[in-house]
Short mmCIF file of C-alpha atoms in Angstrom, two decimals:
data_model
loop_
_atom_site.label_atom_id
_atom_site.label_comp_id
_atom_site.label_asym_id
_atom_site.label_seq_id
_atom_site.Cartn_x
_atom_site.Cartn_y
_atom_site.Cartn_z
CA UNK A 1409 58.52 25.39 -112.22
CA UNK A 1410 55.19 24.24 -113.56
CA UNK A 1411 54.44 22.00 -110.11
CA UNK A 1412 55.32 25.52 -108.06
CA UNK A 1413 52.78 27.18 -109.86
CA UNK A 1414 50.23 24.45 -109.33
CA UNK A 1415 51.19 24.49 -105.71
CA UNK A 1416 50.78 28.47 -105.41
CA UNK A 1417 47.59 28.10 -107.48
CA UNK A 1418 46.17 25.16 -104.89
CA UNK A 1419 47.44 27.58 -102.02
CA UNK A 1420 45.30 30.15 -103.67
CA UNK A 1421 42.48 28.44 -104.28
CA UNK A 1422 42.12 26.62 -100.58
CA UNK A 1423 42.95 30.50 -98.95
CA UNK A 1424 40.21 31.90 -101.13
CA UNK A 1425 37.25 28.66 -99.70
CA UNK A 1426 38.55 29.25 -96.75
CA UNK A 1427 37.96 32.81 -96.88
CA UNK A 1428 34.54 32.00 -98.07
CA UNK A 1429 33.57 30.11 -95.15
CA UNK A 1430 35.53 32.41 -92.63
CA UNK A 1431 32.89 35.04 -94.14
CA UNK A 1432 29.74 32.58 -94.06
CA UNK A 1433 30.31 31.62 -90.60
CA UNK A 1434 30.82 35.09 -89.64
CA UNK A 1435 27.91 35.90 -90.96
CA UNK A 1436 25.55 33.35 -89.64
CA UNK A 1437 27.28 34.35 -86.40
CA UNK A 1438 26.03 38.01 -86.64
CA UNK A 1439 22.66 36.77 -87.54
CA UNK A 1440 22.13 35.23 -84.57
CA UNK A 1441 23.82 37.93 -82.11
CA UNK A 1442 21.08 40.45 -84.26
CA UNK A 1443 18.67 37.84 -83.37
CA UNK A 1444 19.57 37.67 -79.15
CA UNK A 1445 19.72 41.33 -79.38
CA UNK A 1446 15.93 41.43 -80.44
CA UNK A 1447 15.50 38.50 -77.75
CA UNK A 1448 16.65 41.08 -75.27
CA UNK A 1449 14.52 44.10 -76.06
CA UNK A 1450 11.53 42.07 -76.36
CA UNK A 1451 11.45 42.25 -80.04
CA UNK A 1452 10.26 38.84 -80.49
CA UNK A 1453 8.40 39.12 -84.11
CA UNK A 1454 11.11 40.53 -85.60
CA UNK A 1455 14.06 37.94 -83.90
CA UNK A 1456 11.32 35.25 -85.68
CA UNK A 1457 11.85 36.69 -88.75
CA UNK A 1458 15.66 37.38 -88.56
CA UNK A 1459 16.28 33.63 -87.57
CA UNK A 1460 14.17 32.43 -89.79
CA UNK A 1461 15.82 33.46 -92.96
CA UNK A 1462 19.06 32.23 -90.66
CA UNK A 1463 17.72 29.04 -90.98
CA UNK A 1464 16.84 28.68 -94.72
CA UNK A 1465 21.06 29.02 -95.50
CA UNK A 1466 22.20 26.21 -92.94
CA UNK A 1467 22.72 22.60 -93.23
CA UNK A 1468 20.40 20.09 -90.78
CA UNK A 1469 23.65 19.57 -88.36
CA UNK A 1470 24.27 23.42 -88.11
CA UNK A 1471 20.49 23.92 -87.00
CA UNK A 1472 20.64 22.93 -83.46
CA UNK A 1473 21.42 26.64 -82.05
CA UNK A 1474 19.22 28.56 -84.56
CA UNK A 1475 16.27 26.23 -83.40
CA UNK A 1476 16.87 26.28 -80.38
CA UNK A 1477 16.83 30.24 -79.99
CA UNK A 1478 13.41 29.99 -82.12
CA UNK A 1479 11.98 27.79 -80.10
CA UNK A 1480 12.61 30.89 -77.20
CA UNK A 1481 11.13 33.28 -79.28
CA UNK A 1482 8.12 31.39 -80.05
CA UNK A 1483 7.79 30.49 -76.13
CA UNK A 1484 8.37 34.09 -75.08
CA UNK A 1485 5.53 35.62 -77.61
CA UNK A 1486 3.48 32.61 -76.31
CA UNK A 1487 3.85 34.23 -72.56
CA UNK A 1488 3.63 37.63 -73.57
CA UNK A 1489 -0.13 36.49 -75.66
CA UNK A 1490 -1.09 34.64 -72.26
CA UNK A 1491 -0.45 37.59 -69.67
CA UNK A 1492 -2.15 39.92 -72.42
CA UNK A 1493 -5.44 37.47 -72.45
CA UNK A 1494 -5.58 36.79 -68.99
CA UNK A 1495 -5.51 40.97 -68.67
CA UNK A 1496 -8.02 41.53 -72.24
CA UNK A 1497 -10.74 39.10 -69.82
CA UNK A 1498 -11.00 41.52 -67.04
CA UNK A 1499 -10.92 44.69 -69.83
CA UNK A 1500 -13.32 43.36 -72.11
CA UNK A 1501 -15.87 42.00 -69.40
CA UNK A 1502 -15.78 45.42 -68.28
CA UNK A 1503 -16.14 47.43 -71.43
CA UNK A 1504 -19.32 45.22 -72.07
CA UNK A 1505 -20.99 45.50 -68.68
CA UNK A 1506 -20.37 49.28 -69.57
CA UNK A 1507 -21.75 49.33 -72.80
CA UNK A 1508 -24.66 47.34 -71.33
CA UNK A 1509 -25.47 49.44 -68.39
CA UNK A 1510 -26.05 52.74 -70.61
CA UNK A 1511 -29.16 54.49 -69.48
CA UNK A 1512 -29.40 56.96 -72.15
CA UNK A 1513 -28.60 56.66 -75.88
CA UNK A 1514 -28.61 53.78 -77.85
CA UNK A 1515 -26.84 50.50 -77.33
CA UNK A 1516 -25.52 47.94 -79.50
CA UNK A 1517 -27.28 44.96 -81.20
CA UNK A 1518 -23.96 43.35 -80.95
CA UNK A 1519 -23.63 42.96 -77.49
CA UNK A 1520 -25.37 39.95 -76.77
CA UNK A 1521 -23.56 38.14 -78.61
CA UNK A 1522 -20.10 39.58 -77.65
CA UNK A 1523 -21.00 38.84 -74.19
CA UNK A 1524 -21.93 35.12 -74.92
CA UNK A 1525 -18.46 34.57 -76.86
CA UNK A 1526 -17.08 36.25 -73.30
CA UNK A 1527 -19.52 33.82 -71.23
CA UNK A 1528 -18.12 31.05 -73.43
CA UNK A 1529 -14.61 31.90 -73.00
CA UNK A 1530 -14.61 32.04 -68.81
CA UNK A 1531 -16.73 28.72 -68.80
CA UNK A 1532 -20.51 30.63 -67.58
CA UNK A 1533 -21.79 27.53 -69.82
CA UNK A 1534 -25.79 29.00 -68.86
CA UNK A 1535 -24.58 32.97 -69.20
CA UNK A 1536 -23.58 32.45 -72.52
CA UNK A 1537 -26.38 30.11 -73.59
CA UNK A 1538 -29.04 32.81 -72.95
CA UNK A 1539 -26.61 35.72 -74.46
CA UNK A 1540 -26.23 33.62 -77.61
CA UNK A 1541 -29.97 32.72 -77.45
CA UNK A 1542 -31.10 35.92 -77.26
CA UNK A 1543 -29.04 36.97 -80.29
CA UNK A 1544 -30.29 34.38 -82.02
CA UNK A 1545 -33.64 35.38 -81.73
CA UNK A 1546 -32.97 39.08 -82.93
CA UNK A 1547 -34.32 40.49 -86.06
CA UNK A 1548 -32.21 43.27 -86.60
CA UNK A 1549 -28.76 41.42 -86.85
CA UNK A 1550 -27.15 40.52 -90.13
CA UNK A 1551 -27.46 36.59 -91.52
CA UNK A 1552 -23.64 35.94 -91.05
CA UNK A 1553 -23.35 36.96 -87.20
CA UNK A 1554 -26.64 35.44 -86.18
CA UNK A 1555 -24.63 31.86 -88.00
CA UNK A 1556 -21.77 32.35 -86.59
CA UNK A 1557 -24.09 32.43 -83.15
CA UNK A 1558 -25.94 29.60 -83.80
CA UNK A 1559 -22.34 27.94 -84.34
CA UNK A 1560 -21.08 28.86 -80.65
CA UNK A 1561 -24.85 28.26 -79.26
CA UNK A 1562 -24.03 24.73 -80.37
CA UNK A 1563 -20.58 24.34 -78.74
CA UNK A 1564 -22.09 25.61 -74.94
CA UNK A 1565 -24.85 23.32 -75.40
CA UNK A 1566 -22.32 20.80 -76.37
CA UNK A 1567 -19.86 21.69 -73.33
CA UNK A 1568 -23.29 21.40 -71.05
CA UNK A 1569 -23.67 18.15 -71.82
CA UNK A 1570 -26.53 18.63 -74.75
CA UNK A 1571 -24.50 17.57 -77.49
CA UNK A 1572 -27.73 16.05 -79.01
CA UNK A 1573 -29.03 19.75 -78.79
CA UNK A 1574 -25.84 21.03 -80.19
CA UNK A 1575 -25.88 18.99 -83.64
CA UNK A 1576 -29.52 20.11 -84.37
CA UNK A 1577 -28.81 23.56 -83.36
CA UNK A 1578 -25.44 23.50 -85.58
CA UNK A 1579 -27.82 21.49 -88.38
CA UNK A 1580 -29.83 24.57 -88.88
CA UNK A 1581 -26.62 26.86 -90.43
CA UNK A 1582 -27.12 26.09 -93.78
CA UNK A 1583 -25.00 28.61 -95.21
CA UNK A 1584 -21.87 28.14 -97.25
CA UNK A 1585 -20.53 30.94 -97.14
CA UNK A 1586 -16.77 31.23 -96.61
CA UNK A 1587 -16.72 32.61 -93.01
CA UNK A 1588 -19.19 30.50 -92.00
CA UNK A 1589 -17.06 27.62 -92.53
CA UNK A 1590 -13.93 28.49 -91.40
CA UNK A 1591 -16.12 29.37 -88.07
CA UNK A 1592 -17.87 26.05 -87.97
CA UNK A 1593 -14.61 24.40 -88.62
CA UNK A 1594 -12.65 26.54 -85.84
CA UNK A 1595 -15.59 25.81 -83.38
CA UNK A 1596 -14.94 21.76 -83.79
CA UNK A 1597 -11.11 22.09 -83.47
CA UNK A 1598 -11.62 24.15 -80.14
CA UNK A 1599 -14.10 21.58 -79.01
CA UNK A 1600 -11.39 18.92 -80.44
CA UNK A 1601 -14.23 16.93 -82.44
CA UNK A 1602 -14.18 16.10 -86.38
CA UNK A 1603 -10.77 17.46 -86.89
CA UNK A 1604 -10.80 15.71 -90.29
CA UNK A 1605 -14.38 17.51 -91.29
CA UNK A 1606 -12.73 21.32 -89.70
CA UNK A 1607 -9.42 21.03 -91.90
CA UNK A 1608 -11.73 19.95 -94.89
CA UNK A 1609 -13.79 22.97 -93.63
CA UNK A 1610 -10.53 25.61 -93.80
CA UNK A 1611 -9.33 24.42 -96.81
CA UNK A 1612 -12.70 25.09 -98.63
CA UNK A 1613 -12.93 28.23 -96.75
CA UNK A 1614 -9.70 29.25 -98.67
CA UNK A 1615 -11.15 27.82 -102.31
CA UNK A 1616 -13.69 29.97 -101.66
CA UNK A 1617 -12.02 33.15 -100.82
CA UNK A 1618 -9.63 32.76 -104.05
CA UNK A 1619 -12.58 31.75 -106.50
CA UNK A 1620 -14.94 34.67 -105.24
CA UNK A 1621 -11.74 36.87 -105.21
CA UNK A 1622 -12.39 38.06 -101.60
CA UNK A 1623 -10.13 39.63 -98.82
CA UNK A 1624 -9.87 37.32 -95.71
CA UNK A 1625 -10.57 38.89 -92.70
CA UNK A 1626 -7.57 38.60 -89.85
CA UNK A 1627 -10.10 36.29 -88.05
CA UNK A 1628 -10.67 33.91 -90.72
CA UNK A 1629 -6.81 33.69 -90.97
CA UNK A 1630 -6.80 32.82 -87.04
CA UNK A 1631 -9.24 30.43 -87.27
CA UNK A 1632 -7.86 28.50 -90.03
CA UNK A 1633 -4.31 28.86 -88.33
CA UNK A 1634 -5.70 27.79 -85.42
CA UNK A 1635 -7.41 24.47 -86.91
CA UNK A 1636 -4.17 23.65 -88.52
CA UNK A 1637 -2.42 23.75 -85.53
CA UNK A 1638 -5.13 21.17 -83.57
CA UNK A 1639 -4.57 18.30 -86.58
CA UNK A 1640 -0.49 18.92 -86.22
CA UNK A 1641 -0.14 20.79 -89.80
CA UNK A 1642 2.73 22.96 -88.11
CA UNK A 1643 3.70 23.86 -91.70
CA UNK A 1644 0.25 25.36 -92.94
CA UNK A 1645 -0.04 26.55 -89.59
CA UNK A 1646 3.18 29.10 -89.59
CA UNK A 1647 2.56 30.10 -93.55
CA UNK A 1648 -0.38 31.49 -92.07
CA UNK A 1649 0.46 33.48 -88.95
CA UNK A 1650 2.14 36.35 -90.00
CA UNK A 1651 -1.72 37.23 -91.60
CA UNK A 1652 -2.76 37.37 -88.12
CA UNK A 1653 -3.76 40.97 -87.33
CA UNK A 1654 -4.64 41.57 -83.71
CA UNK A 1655 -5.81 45.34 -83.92
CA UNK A 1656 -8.62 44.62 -86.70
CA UNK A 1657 -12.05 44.01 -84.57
CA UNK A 1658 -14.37 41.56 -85.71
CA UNK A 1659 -17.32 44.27 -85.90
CA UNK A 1660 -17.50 47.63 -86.31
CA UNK A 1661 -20.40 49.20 -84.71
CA UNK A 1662 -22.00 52.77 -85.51
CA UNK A 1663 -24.56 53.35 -82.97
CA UNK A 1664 -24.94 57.16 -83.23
CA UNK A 1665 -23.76 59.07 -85.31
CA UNK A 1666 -20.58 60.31 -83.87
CA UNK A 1667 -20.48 56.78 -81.33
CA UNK A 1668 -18.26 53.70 -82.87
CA UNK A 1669 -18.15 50.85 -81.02
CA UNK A 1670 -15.23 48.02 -81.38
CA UNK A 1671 -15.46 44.82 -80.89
CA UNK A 1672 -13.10 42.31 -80.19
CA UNK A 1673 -13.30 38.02 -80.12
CA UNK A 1674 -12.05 37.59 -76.55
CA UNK A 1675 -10.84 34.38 -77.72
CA UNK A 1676 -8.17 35.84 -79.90
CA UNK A 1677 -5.47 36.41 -77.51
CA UNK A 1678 -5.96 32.86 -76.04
CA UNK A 1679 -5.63 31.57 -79.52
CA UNK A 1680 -2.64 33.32 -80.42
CA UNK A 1681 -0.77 31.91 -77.10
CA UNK A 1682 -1.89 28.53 -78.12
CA UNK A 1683 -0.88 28.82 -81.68
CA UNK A 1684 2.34 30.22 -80.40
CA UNK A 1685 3.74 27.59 -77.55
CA UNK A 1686 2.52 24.96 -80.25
CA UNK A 1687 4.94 26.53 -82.46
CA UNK A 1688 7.53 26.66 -79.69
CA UNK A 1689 7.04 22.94 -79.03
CA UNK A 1690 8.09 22.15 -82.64
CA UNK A 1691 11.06 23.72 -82.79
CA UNK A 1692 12.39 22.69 -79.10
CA UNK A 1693 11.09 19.02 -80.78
CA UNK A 1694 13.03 19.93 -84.01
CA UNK A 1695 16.30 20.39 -81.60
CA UNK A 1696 15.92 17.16 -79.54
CA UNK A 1697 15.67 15.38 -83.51
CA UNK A 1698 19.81 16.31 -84.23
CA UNK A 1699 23.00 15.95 -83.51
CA UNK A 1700 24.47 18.62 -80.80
CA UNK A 1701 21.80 18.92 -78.47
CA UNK A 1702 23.24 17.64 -75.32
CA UNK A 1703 24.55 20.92 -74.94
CA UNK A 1704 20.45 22.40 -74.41
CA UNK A 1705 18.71 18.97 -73.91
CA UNK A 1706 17.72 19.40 -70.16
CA UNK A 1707 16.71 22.86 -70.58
CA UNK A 1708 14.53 22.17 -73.50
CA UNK A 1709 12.80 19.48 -72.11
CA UNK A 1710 12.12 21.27 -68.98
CA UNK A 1711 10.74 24.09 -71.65
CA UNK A 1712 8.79 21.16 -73.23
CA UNK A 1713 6.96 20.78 -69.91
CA UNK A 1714 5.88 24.33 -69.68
CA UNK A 1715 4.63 24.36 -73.29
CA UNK A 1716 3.28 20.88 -72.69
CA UNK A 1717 0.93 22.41 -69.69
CA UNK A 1718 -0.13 25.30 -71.30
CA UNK A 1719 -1.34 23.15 -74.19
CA UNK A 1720 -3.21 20.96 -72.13
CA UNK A 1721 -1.29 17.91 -72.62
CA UNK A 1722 -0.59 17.12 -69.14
CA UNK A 1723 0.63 13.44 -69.29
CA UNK A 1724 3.50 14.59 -71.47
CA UNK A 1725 3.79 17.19 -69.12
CA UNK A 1726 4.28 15.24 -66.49
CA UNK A 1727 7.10 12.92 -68.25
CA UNK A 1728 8.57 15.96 -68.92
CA UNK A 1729 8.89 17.48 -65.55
CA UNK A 1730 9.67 14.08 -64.07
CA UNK A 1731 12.36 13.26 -65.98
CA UNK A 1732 13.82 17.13 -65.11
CA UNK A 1733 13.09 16.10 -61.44
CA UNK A 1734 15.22 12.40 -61.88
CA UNK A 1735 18.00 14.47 -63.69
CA UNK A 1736 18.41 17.17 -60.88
CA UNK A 1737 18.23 14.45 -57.70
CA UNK A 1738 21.26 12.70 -59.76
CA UNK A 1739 23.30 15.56 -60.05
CA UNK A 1740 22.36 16.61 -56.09
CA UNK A 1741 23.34 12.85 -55.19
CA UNK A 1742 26.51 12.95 -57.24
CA UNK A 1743 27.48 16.55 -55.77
CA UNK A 1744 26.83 15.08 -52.22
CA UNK A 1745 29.13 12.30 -52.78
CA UNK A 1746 31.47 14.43 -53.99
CA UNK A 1747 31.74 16.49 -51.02
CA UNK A 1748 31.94 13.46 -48.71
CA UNK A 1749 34.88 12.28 -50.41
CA UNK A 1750 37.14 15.14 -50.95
CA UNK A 1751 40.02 15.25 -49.45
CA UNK A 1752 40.40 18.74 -48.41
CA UNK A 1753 37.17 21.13 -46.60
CA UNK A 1754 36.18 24.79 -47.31
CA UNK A 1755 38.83 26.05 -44.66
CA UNK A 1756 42.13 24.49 -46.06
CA UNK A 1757 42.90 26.31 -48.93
CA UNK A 1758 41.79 29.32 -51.38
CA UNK A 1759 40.97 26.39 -53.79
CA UNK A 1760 39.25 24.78 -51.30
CA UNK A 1761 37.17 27.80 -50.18
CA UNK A 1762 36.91 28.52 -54.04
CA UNK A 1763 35.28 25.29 -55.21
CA UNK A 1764 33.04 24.46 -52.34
CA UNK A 1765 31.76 28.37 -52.74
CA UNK A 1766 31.25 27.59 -56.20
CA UNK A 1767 29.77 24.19 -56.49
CA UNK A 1768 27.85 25.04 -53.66
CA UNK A 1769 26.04 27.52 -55.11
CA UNK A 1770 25.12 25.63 -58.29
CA UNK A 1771 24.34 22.86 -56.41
CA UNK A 1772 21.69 25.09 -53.95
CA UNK A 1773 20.07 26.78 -57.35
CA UNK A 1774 19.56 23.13 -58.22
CA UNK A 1775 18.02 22.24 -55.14
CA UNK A 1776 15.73 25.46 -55.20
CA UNK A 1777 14.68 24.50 -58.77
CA UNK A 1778 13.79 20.82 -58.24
CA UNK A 1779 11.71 21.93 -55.40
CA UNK A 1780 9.69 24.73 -57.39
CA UNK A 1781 9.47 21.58 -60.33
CA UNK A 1782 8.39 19.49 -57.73
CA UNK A 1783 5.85 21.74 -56.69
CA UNK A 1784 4.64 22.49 -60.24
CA UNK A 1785 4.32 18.66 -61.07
CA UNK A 1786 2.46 17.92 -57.32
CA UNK A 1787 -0.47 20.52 -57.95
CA UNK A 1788 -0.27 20.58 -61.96
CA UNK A 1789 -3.46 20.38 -63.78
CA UNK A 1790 -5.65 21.17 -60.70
CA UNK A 1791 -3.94 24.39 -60.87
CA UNK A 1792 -5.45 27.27 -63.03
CA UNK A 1793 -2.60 30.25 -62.31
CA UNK A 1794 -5.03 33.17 -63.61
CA UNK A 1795 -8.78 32.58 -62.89
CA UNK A 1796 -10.78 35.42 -63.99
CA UNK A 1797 -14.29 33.62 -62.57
CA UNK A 1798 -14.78 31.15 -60.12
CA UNK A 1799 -13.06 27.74 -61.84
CA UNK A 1800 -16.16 26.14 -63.05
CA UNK A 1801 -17.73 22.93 -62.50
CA UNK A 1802 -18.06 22.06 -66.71
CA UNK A 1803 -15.42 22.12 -68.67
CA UNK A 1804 -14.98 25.22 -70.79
CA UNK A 1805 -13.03 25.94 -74.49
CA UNK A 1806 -10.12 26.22 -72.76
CA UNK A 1807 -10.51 22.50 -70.83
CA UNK A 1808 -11.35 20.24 -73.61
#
């Protein structure tokens, strides 16, 4: 009687942790359906958010489909931050030719060197020299924007070819003030130079903002996000992007009294792309680290390529892409054989006319997708797919 009980209590017992986990699972699976569901109504942020407190409850061999599906989001909100910057280049160059062409009124002290940061963002290297120059020079501008100048004044010089001029001209900011050096330290990282000094430079940016008790401006979060991400700090990098605001300009301007003019970095945008298929990269890298992934493997290293490109690193690019381009002529070769050695033809049979209808189909996507890959890896880095200005003859941020 005693050993019945101890069975129906063991029956009990194994029901109820099996209950348990019935739940859990079912509940990890509804987290990520919630999660596609934002994937399909372009609800990326909040699908971020979603999977990643999905993440937080799983063990490291149940992470290979939550990462994966991250790794999407990330890369979609890295797209959707590209097409918005290649657009904001065309928008913003005209707001500023508008603002700069006003006959009557007053216009703003801020323009030149709004323009130069434009200048310096399409690669017009000589454009944005004398815009930042000409700020430089102006009296009626406050200390901190005329640095911040001098900073970028550097960094064209230094693109030019004058990086002798650029270290005496970046020599002469001698403030320490916390924005200052988060900008200093953003402007190396974009010029990928001292990486050491510019995450030195952030992290004393940060000291500074918690000793003086000061509110960090979205920017300052940006550029120290941004810096992370060029010295690989992926971790420091995503505590920080969620900060990010992209609706806050960098200066407010009251020309007249009932005129306010905005202005934006036109950098941001760019950044936030950057920041973004970095973050992508990770995760797709995360995936490729566990158990499970031969079920997404070709797919993510194809996505690997894209994020690869976009990031400027075109030699793993290229690996990437070639290795999708090996994998597909494989498959093609193996399909052909296939076909050559089957014993029955598209006309015997309803399973005949089924699977050559089928196959064939696959097989003909694959062949349209290895020669769009193909094409992609032939003209690769020589190709600039939105070009606002004439592709320029010196390398610009976005090049080095």
């Amino acid at each position: 009687m005693k050993a019945d009980k101890k069975i129906i209590t063991a029956f009990i017992i194994l029901a109820f942790i099996l209950l348990v986990l019935n739940i859990v699972s079912h509940a990890a699976e509804d987290s990520l359906k919630k999660a596609m569901e934002k994937y399909e109504t372009h609800r990326y942020s909040e699908g971020i958010a979603l999977l990643k407190k999905e993440i937080d409850g799983r063990q490291k061999d149940e992470l290979v489909l939550p990462y994966f599906i991250l790794g999407r989001f990330y890369l979609k909100e890295a797209e959707l931050y590209r097409t918005m910057y290649e657009t904001s280049l065309m928008t913003t160059n005209d707001y500023l030719l508008k603002l700069n062409s006003v006959q009557t009124g007053k216009k703003s002290k801020y323009l030149p060197y709004f323009m130069g940061l434009l200048y310096l963002e399409t690669g017009q290297i000589k454009k944005a020299i004398t815009s930042l120059q000409q700020f430089v020079n102006s009296n009626s501008v406050d200390t901190v924007l005329k640095e911040k100048a001098k900073l970028n004044l550097g960094a064209a010089y230094y693109i030019s070819g004058g990086r002798k001029k650029a270290e005496d001209i970046w020599a002469e900011v001698a403030s320490t003030g916390e924005d200052i050096i988060a900008e200093k330290g953003y402007v190396y990282a974009r010029l990928n130079i001292k990486l050491k000094d510019a995450v030195e430079m952030a992290q004393n940016s940060i000291n500074l903002s918690q000793k003086n008790g000061n509110k960090n401006h979205s920017k300052k979060y940006r550029e120290i996000t941004f810096i992370y991400y060029k010295n690989d700090m992926s971790d420091a990098a995503f505590g920080l992007m969620d900060k990010i605001e992209l609706n806050e300009p960098e200066v407010l301007d009251n020309v007249e009294k009932n005129k306010v003019v905005r202005f934006y970095d036109p950098a941001l945008l760019n950044d936030m792309s950057r920041i973004y298929y970095y973050a992508a990269g990770k995760y797709f890298n995360k995936v490729m680290s566990l158990r499970g992934r031969e079920k997404y493997e070709d797919l993510i290293r194809f996505y690997l390529s894209e994020v690869n490109y976009r990031l400027n690193r075109y030699d793993d690019a290229i690996i990437a892409f070639s290795v999708t381009i090996f994998l597909a002529i494989i498959f093609t070769a193996l399909q052909i054989s296939e076909y050559l050695i089957a014993p029955f033809n598209i006309s015997d049979s309803v399973y005949g006319s089924a699977f050559y209808s089928l196959t064939g189909l696959h097989g003909l996507h694959v062949i349209i997708g290895t020669i769009f890959i193909s094409v992609s890896l032939l003209i690769g880095p020589s190709y600039i797919p939105f070009s606002f200005t004439p592709i320029p003859t010196v390398p610009n941020f976005n090049t080095i």
